[in-house]
Short mmCIF file of C-alpha atoms and ligand atoms in Angstrom, two decimals:
data_model
loop_
_atom_site.label_atom_id
_atom_site.label_comp_id
_atom_site.label_asym_id
_atom_site.label_seq_id
_atom_site.Cartn_x
_atom_site.Cartn_y
_atom_site.Cartn_z
CA UNK S 25 -5.13 -18.80 -29.23
CA UNK S 26 -1.43 -18.35 -29.83
CA UNK S 27 1.18 -16.00 -31.24
CA UNK S 28 3.00 -13.11 -29.65
CA UNK S 29 1.65 -9.61 -30.10
CA UNK S 30 4.21 -7.04 -31.10
CA UNK S 31 3.92 -3.86 -29.06
CA UNK S 32 5.35 -1.70 -31.81
CA UNK S 33 2.97 -2.69 -34.63
CA UNK S 34 1.69 0.79 -35.63
CA UNK S 35 -2.00 0.77 -36.34
CA UNK S 36 -1.99 -3.02 -36.14
CA UNK S 37 -4.00 -5.43 -34.04
CA UNK S 38 -1.85 -4.76 -30.98
CA UNK S 39 -2.39 -1.01 -31.01
CA UNK S 40 -4.65 0.25 -28.25
CA UNK S 41 -6.99 2.69 -29.98
CA UNK S 42 -8.58 5.45 -27.94
CA UNK S 43 -11.87 3.53 -27.65
CA UNK S 44 -9.95 0.57 -26.22
CA UNK S 45 -8.03 2.86 -23.90
CA UNK S 46 -11.34 4.23 -22.62
CA UNK S 47 -12.51 0.66 -21.85
CA UNK S 48 -9.29 0.04 -19.88
CA UNK S 49 -9.66 3.35 -18.03
CA UNK S 50 -13.31 2.58 -17.18
CA UNK S 51 -12.38 -0.85 -15.81
CA UNK S 52 -9.47 0.51 -13.78
CA UNK S 53 -11.72 3.14 -12.22
CA UNK S 54 -14.52 0.70 -11.50
CA UNK S 55 -12.33 -2.09 -10.12
CA UNK S 56 -9.64 -0.15 -8.25
CA UNK S 57 -10.57 3.54 -8.19
CA UNK S 58 -7.61 4.32 -10.45
CA UNK S 59 -7.72 7.38 -12.69
CA UNK S 60 -5.64 6.91 -15.84
CA UNK S 61 -5.21 10.06 -17.93
CA UNK S 62 -5.14 9.89 -21.76
CA UNK S 63 -1.45 10.84 -21.68
CA UNK S 64 -0.72 7.33 -20.33
CA UNK S 65 -2.02 5.58 -23.46
CA UNK S 66 1.36 4.31 -24.64
CA UNK S 67 2.36 3.18 -21.12
CA UNK S 68 -0.94 1.30 -20.75
CA UNK S 69 -0.49 -0.25 -24.18
CA UNK S 70 3.01 -1.55 -23.46
CA UNK S 71 2.01 -2.94 -20.05
CA UNK S 72 -1.09 -4.67 -21.41
CA UNK S 73 0.65 -6.15 -24.45
CA UNK S 74 2.37 -8.45 -21.94
CA UNK S 75 -1.05 -9.53 -20.68
CA UNK S 76 -2.22 -10.18 -24.26
CA UNK S 77 0.82 -12.37 -24.76
CA UNK S 78 0.36 -14.15 -21.45
CA UNK S 79 -3.28 -14.94 -22.17
CA UNK S 80 -2.88 -15.67 -25.89
CA UNK S 81 -5.19 -12.92 -27.14
CA UNK S 82 -4.15 -11.45 -30.49
CA UNK S 83 -6.02 -8.17 -30.29
CA UNK S 84 -6.87 -5.66 -27.57
CA UNK S 85 -10.51 -5.96 -28.58
CA UNK S 86 -10.50 -9.72 -27.85
CA UNK S 87 -8.53 -9.24 -24.62
CA UNK S 88 -10.85 -6.51 -23.35
CA UNK S 89 -13.91 -8.58 -24.30
CA UNK S 90 -12.48 -11.30 -22.05
CA UNK S 91 -11.65 -9.08 -19.03
CA UNK S 92 -15.06 -7.42 -19.25
CA UNK S 93 -16.84 -10.80 -19.19
CA UNK S 94 -17.85 -12.79 -16.10
CA UNK S 95 -15.24 -15.41 -17.01
CA UNK S 96 -12.52 -12.74 -16.99
CA UNK S 97 -12.50 -11.94 -13.28
CA UNK S 98 -9.10 -13.64 -12.72
CA UNK S 99 -7.55 -11.74 -15.63
CA UNK S 100 -9.11 -8.48 -14.39
CA UNK S 101 -6.90 -8.83 -11.31
CA UNK S 102 -3.81 -9.35 -13.50
CA UNK S 103 -4.80 -6.34 -15.58
CA UNK S 104 -5.13 -4.11 -12.50
CA UNK S 105 -1.82 -5.47 -11.25
CA UNK S 106 -0.21 -4.51 -14.58
CA UNK S 107 -1.64 -0.98 -14.31
CA UNK S 108 -0.65 -0.18 -10.73
CA UNK S 109 2.54 1.70 -9.87
CA UNK S 110 4.44 -0.13 -7.14
CA UNK S 111 7.47 2.12 -6.53
CA UNK S 112 8.43 2.11 -2.86
CA UNK S 113 11.49 2.34 -0.65
CA UNK S 114 12.52 1.91 2.94
CA UNK S 115 11.92 4.85 5.31
CA UNK S 116 10.37 6.88 2.50
CA UNK S 117 9.41 10.33 3.84
CA UNK S 118 11.55 9.97 6.94
CA UNK S 119 9.62 12.57 8.96
CA UNK S 120 6.67 10.15 9.24
CA UNK S 121 8.92 7.59 10.90
CA UNK S 122 10.20 10.23 13.35
CA UNK S 123 6.58 10.89 14.35
CA UNK S 124 6.04 7.16 14.65
CA UNK S 125 9.05 6.70 16.96
CA UNK S 126 8.61 9.84 19.03
CA UNK S 127 4.86 10.31 19.31
CA UNK S 128 2.99 7.16 18.40
CA UNK S 129 5.01 4.17 19.59
CA UNK S 130 5.75 5.28 23.18
CA UNK S 131 2.02 5.78 23.87
CA UNK S 132 1.06 2.63 21.95
CA UNK S 133 3.61 0.52 23.81
CA UNK S 134 2.32 1.81 27.15
CA UNK S 135 -1.17 0.83 26.15
CA UNK S 136 -0.02 -2.60 25.01
CA UNK S 137 1.76 -3.07 28.37
CA UNK S 138 -1.62 -2.48 30.01
CA UNK S 139 -3.02 -5.36 27.96
CA UNK S 140 -4.53 -3.45 25.02
CA UNK S 141 -4.23 -4.57 21.42
CA UNK S 142 -2.38 -2.06 19.24
CA UNK S 143 -2.76 -2.00 15.46
CA UNK S 144 -1.03 -0.02 12.69
CA UNK S 145 -2.11 -0.20 9.04
CA UNK S 146 0.05 0.12 5.94
CA UNK S 147 -2.69 0.60 3.30
CA UNK S 148 -1.18 0.17 -0.17
CA UNK S 149 1.98 -1.50 1.13
CA UNK S 150 3.33 -2.49 -2.31
CA UNK S 151 6.53 -4.61 -2.05
CA UNK S 152 6.72 -4.31 1.73
CA UNK S 153 9.27 -1.57 2.41
CA UNK S 154 6.68 0.52 4.27
CA UNK S 155 5.42 -2.12 6.74
CA UNK S 156 8.97 -3.42 7.29
CA UNK S 157 10.12 0.16 8.03
CA UNK S 158 7.30 0.46 10.59
CA UNK S 159 8.31 -2.91 12.10
CA UNK S 160 11.97 -1.82 12.31
CA UNK S 161 10.93 1.27 14.30
CA UNK S 162 8.79 -0.94 16.53
CA UNK S 163 11.56 -3.47 17.21
CA UNK S 164 14.01 -0.66 17.84
CA UNK S 165 11.71 0.96 20.39
CA UNK S 166 10.76 -2.18 22.26
CA UNK S 167 13.70 -4.58 22.29
CA UNK S 168 11.56 -7.70 22.73
CA UNK S 169 7.94 -7.56 21.66
CA UNK S 170 7.38 -10.61 23.86
CA UNK S 171 3.77 -10.87 24.92
CA UNK S 172 2.77 -7.38 23.74
CA UNK S 173 -0.09 -7.53 21.23
CA UNK S 174 1.20 -5.00 18.68
CA UNK S 175 0.53 -5.86 15.03
CA UNK S 176 0.94 -4.24 11.63
CA UNK S 177 -1.64 -4.91 8.93
CA UNK S 178 -0.12 -4.56 5.44
CA UNK S 179 -2.57 -4.58 2.52
CA UNK S 180 -2.52 -4.01 -1.21
CA UNK S 181 -4.92 -4.66 -4.08
CA UNK S 182 -2.15 -6.31 -6.09
CA UNK S 183 -1.56 -9.98 -5.18
CA UNK S 184 1.62 -10.17 -7.28
CA UNK S 185 3.31 -7.34 -5.38
CA UNK S 186 2.08 -8.77 -2.06
CA UNK S 187 3.96 -12.00 -2.86
CA UNK S 188 7.13 -9.94 -3.17
CA UNK S 189 6.35 -8.22 0.11
CA UNK S 190 5.88 -11.56 1.86
CA UNK S 191 9.12 -12.94 0.41
CA UNK S 192 10.87 -9.87 1.86
CA UNK S 193 13.97 -10.09 -0.36
CA UNK S 194 15.61 -6.87 -1.53
CA UNK S 195 18.60 -5.98 -3.71
CA UNK S 196 21.55 -3.98 -2.41
CA UNK S 197 20.15 -0.95 -4.25
CA UNK S 198 16.72 -1.33 -2.60
CA UNK S 199 18.39 -1.62 0.82
CA UNK S 200 19.87 1.88 0.47
CA UNK S 201 17.62 3.47 3.11
CA UNK S 202 18.13 0.78 5.76
CA UNK S 203 20.59 1.75 8.52
CA UNK S 204 23.48 -0.72 8.97
CA UNK S 205 22.39 -1.70 12.48
CA UNK S 206 18.96 -2.81 11.24
CA UNK S 207 20.49 -4.55 8.23
CA UNK S 208 22.75 -6.63 10.44
CA UNK S 209 20.18 -7.41 13.08
CA UNK S 210 17.02 -7.92 11.02
CA UNK S 211 18.10 -9.11 7.53
CA UNK S 212 20.08 -12.09 6.24
CA UNK S 213 22.46 -11.36 3.37
CA UNK S 214 23.25 -13.65 0.43
CA UNK S 215 25.30 -13.41 -2.77
CA UNK S 216 27.74 -10.65 -3.53
CA UNK S 217 28.32 -7.76 -5.94
CA UNK S 218 25.34 -7.17 -8.21
CA UNK S 219 23.75 -10.44 -6.96
CA UNK S 220 23.75 -9.37 -3.32
CA UNK S 221 20.33 -9.73 -1.73
CA UNK S 222 18.90 -9.26 1.73
CA UNK S 223 15.97 -11.15 3.18
CA UNK S 224 14.00 -10.07 6.24
CA UNK S 225 14.45 -12.29 9.27
CA UNK S 226 11.50 -13.96 11.01
CA UNK S 227 11.70 -11.44 13.86
CA UNK S 228 11.01 -8.55 11.46
CA UNK S 229 8.19 -10.36 9.67
CA UNK S 230 6.48 -11.61 12.84
CA UNK S 231 4.45 -8.48 13.72
CA UNK S 232 3.14 -8.06 10.13
CA UNK S 233 0.06 -9.64 8.53
CA UNK S 234 -0.06 -9.25 4.75
CA UNK S 235 -3.54 -9.29 3.14
CA UNK S 236 -5.08 -8.47 -0.21
CA UNK S 237 -7.52 -5.57 0.20
CA UNK S 238 -9.08 -3.17 -2.28
CA UNK S 239 -9.39 0.27 -0.70
CA UNK S 240 -12.56 0.98 -2.68
CA UNK S 241 -14.13 -2.33 -1.56
CA UNK S 242 -15.13 -3.72 1.82
CA UNK S 243 -12.64 -3.60 4.68
CA UNK S 244 -12.97 -6.64 6.94
CA UNK S 245 -11.42 -4.78 9.87
CA UNK S 246 -12.63 -5.11 13.45
CA UNK S 247 -9.98 -3.28 15.51
CA UNK S 248 -9.21 0.42 15.24
CA UNK S 249 -5.70 1.58 14.29
CA UNK S 250 -3.30 3.87 16.15
CA UNK S 251 -1.96 4.98 12.78
CA UNK S 252 -2.70 4.49 9.10
CA UNK S 253 0.03 4.89 6.50
CA UNK S 254 -1.71 5.39 3.14
CA UNK S 255 1.06 7.03 1.19
CA UNK S 256 1.43 7.47 -2.54
CA UNK S 257 -1.77 5.56 -3.17
CA UNK S 258 -4.63 8.11 -3.33
CA UNK S 259 -2.64 10.15 -5.85
CA UNK S 260 -3.96 7.64 -8.41
CA UNK S 261 -7.59 8.22 -7.31
CA UNK S 262 -9.83 11.08 -8.38
CA UNK S 263 -11.05 13.68 -5.86
CA UNK S 264 -14.44 11.97 -5.40
CA UNK S 265 -12.82 8.60 -4.61
CA UNK S 266 -10.40 10.26 -2.21
CA UNK S 267 -13.28 12.06 -0.50
CA UNK S 268 -15.01 8.71 0.10
CA UNK S 269 -11.88 7.36 1.81
CA UNK S 270 -11.39 10.05 4.47
CA UNK S 271 -14.49 9.23 6.57
CA UNK S 272 -13.66 5.53 6.31
CA UNK S 273 -10.13 6.15 7.61
CA UNK S 274 -11.66 8.31 10.34
CA UNK S 275 -13.95 5.48 11.39
CA UNK S 276 -11.05 2.96 11.53
CA UNK S 277 -8.72 5.14 13.64
CA UNK S 278 -8.73 5.44 17.43
CA UNK S 279 -9.54 8.96 18.70
CA UNK S 280 -6.31 10.95 18.33
CA UNK S 281 -5.09 8.38 15.78
CA UNK S 282 -2.72 9.39 12.98
CA UNK S 283 -3.08 9.35 9.19
CA UNK S 284 -0.02 9.71 6.96
CA UNK S 285 -0.37 10.56 3.26
CA UNK S 286 2.26 10.70 0.50
CA UNK S 287 4.35 13.80 -0.26
CA UNK S 288 2.08 15.07 -3.02
CA UNK S 289 -1.21 14.06 -1.43
CA UNK S 290 -3.43 16.33 0.68
CA UNK S 291 -6.76 16.00 2.37
CA UNK S 292 -8.71 18.74 0.59
CA UNK S 293 -11.23 19.21 3.33
CA UNK S 294 -10.18 18.91 6.97
CA UNK S 295 -13.80 19.06 8.11
CA UNK S 296 -13.66 15.28 7.80
CA UNK S 297 -12.83 15.16 11.51
CA UNK S 298 -9.06 15.37 10.97
CA UNK S 299 -6.70 18.15 11.98
CA UNK S 300 -3.37 18.79 10.20
CA UNK S 301 -0.51 17.59 12.44
CA UNK S 302 2.60 18.04 10.30
CA UNK S 303 3.70 17.58 6.71
CA UNK S 304 1.14 15.26 5.05
CA UNK S 305 0.23 14.17 8.59
CA UNK S 306 -3.30 14.32 10.01
CA UNK S 307 -4.80 13.45 13.36
CA UNK S 308 -8.27 12.25 14.07
CA UNK S 309 -10.02 14.66 16.41
CA UNK S 310 -10.19 13.36 19.97
CA UNK S 311 -13.59 12.10 20.99
CA UNK S 312 -15.60 9.30 22.40
CA UNK S 313 -14.73 5.82 21.29
CA UNK S 314 -17.63 4.83 19.10
CA UNK S 315 -19.55 1.60 19.34
CA UNK S 316 -19.33 -0.85 16.45
CA UNK S 317 -15.63 -1.34 16.18
CA UNK S 318 -13.26 -2.34 18.97
CA UNK S 319 -10.59 -0.01 20.17
C1 SAM P 14 3.30 3.72 -5.27
S1 SAM P 14 2.81 2.36 -4.28
C2 SAM P 14 2.99 3.04 -2.64
C3 SAM P 14 3.73 2.10 -1.70
C4 SAM P 14 4.00 2.66 -0.31
N1 SAM P 14 2.78 3.05 0.34
C5 SAM P 14 4.96 3.83 -0.38
O1 SAM P 14 4.56 4.97 -0.18
O2 SAM P 14 6.15 3.60 -0.67
C6 SAM P 14 1.02 2.38 -4.50
C7 SAM P 14 0.36 1.04 -4.14
O3 SAM P 14 -1.05 1.25 -4.03
C8 SAM P 14 -1.68 0.08 -4.48
N2 SAM P 14 -3.09 0.38 -4.84
C9 SAM P 14 -3.56 1.06 -5.91
N3 SAM P 14 -4.90 1.07 -5.91
C10 SAM P 14 -5.30 0.40 -4.81
C11 SAM P 14 -6.57 0.07 -4.26
N4 SAM P 14 -7.72 0.41 -4.86
N5 SAM P 14 -6.61 -0.64 -3.11
C12 SAM P 14 -5.45 -1.01 -2.50
N6 SAM P 14 -4.22 -0.75 -2.97
C13 SAM P 14 -4.13 -0.04 -4.12
C14 SAM P 14 -0.85 -0.36 -5.67
O4 SAM P 14 -1.03 -1.72 -5.98
C15 SAM P 14 0.57 -0.03 -5.19
O5 SAM P 14 1.22 -1.16 -4.65
#
């Protein structure tokens, strides 16, 4: 198959008709829990035209036939990647990082000094600004992590964006939220003017493990978290999918553990064993540590 598909061909082969849009929306919901409203038809069309071109399919019908088939599992991942929204920035929603510094890290560091393992999860980490912001707070609170076993798990469904997160290179514009002291100590600069770029140093990357993980799939997690940052992710899920996540987050947090959501996200029903603890901040109710998972 060959030949570029023109996104603007009205009514032509490259136009995503509503039946095709419904197939995309069904796949996105099934594979990633994403809810895509009809109003996004033209956005979906322009993003997927690039996938048609990349895979050499001349029509949406042929492309969708491929991604729906058993042989299309690799392309399904690319399709989901094309449909996700990856906007992120450093120290987004600064009040969460104040809670991290003032309430969570002092207690966590004490526990780590007594030999416990401490884990924090950035669930839906996108291009890495969130886990690196957590790591900056950590390195600022404890000057040398040394032998303390404190780790950040950073996961996303989208392998392409995870590669960017692992590379840890950001433009001057993206670095806007990073205080100068952190920039000098924990990033290496290169280029100048519009080409200026900053790459995270090994010290900042060391506490973070990046992994691909679908929040609506299995979570191969064995150690409970002190805190979960799942911000600006569930906004793309419907209420039923969100409601399935809360008990799973509850199960993977230590008693008293913290859950942070994005600015326009709310837990509809706090009977899930969480209590509100600030703006888009929830705390798991204290209780016995349950068997099954460590921590
Ligand atoms: C808007 S970004 C949020 C990034 C960061 N948490 C923040 O607040 O800046 C949303 C991320 O959620 C990821 N995502 C969407 N659906 C997901 C799923 N089912 N499992 C895991 N990650 C998902 C997307 O790939 C995207 O990188």
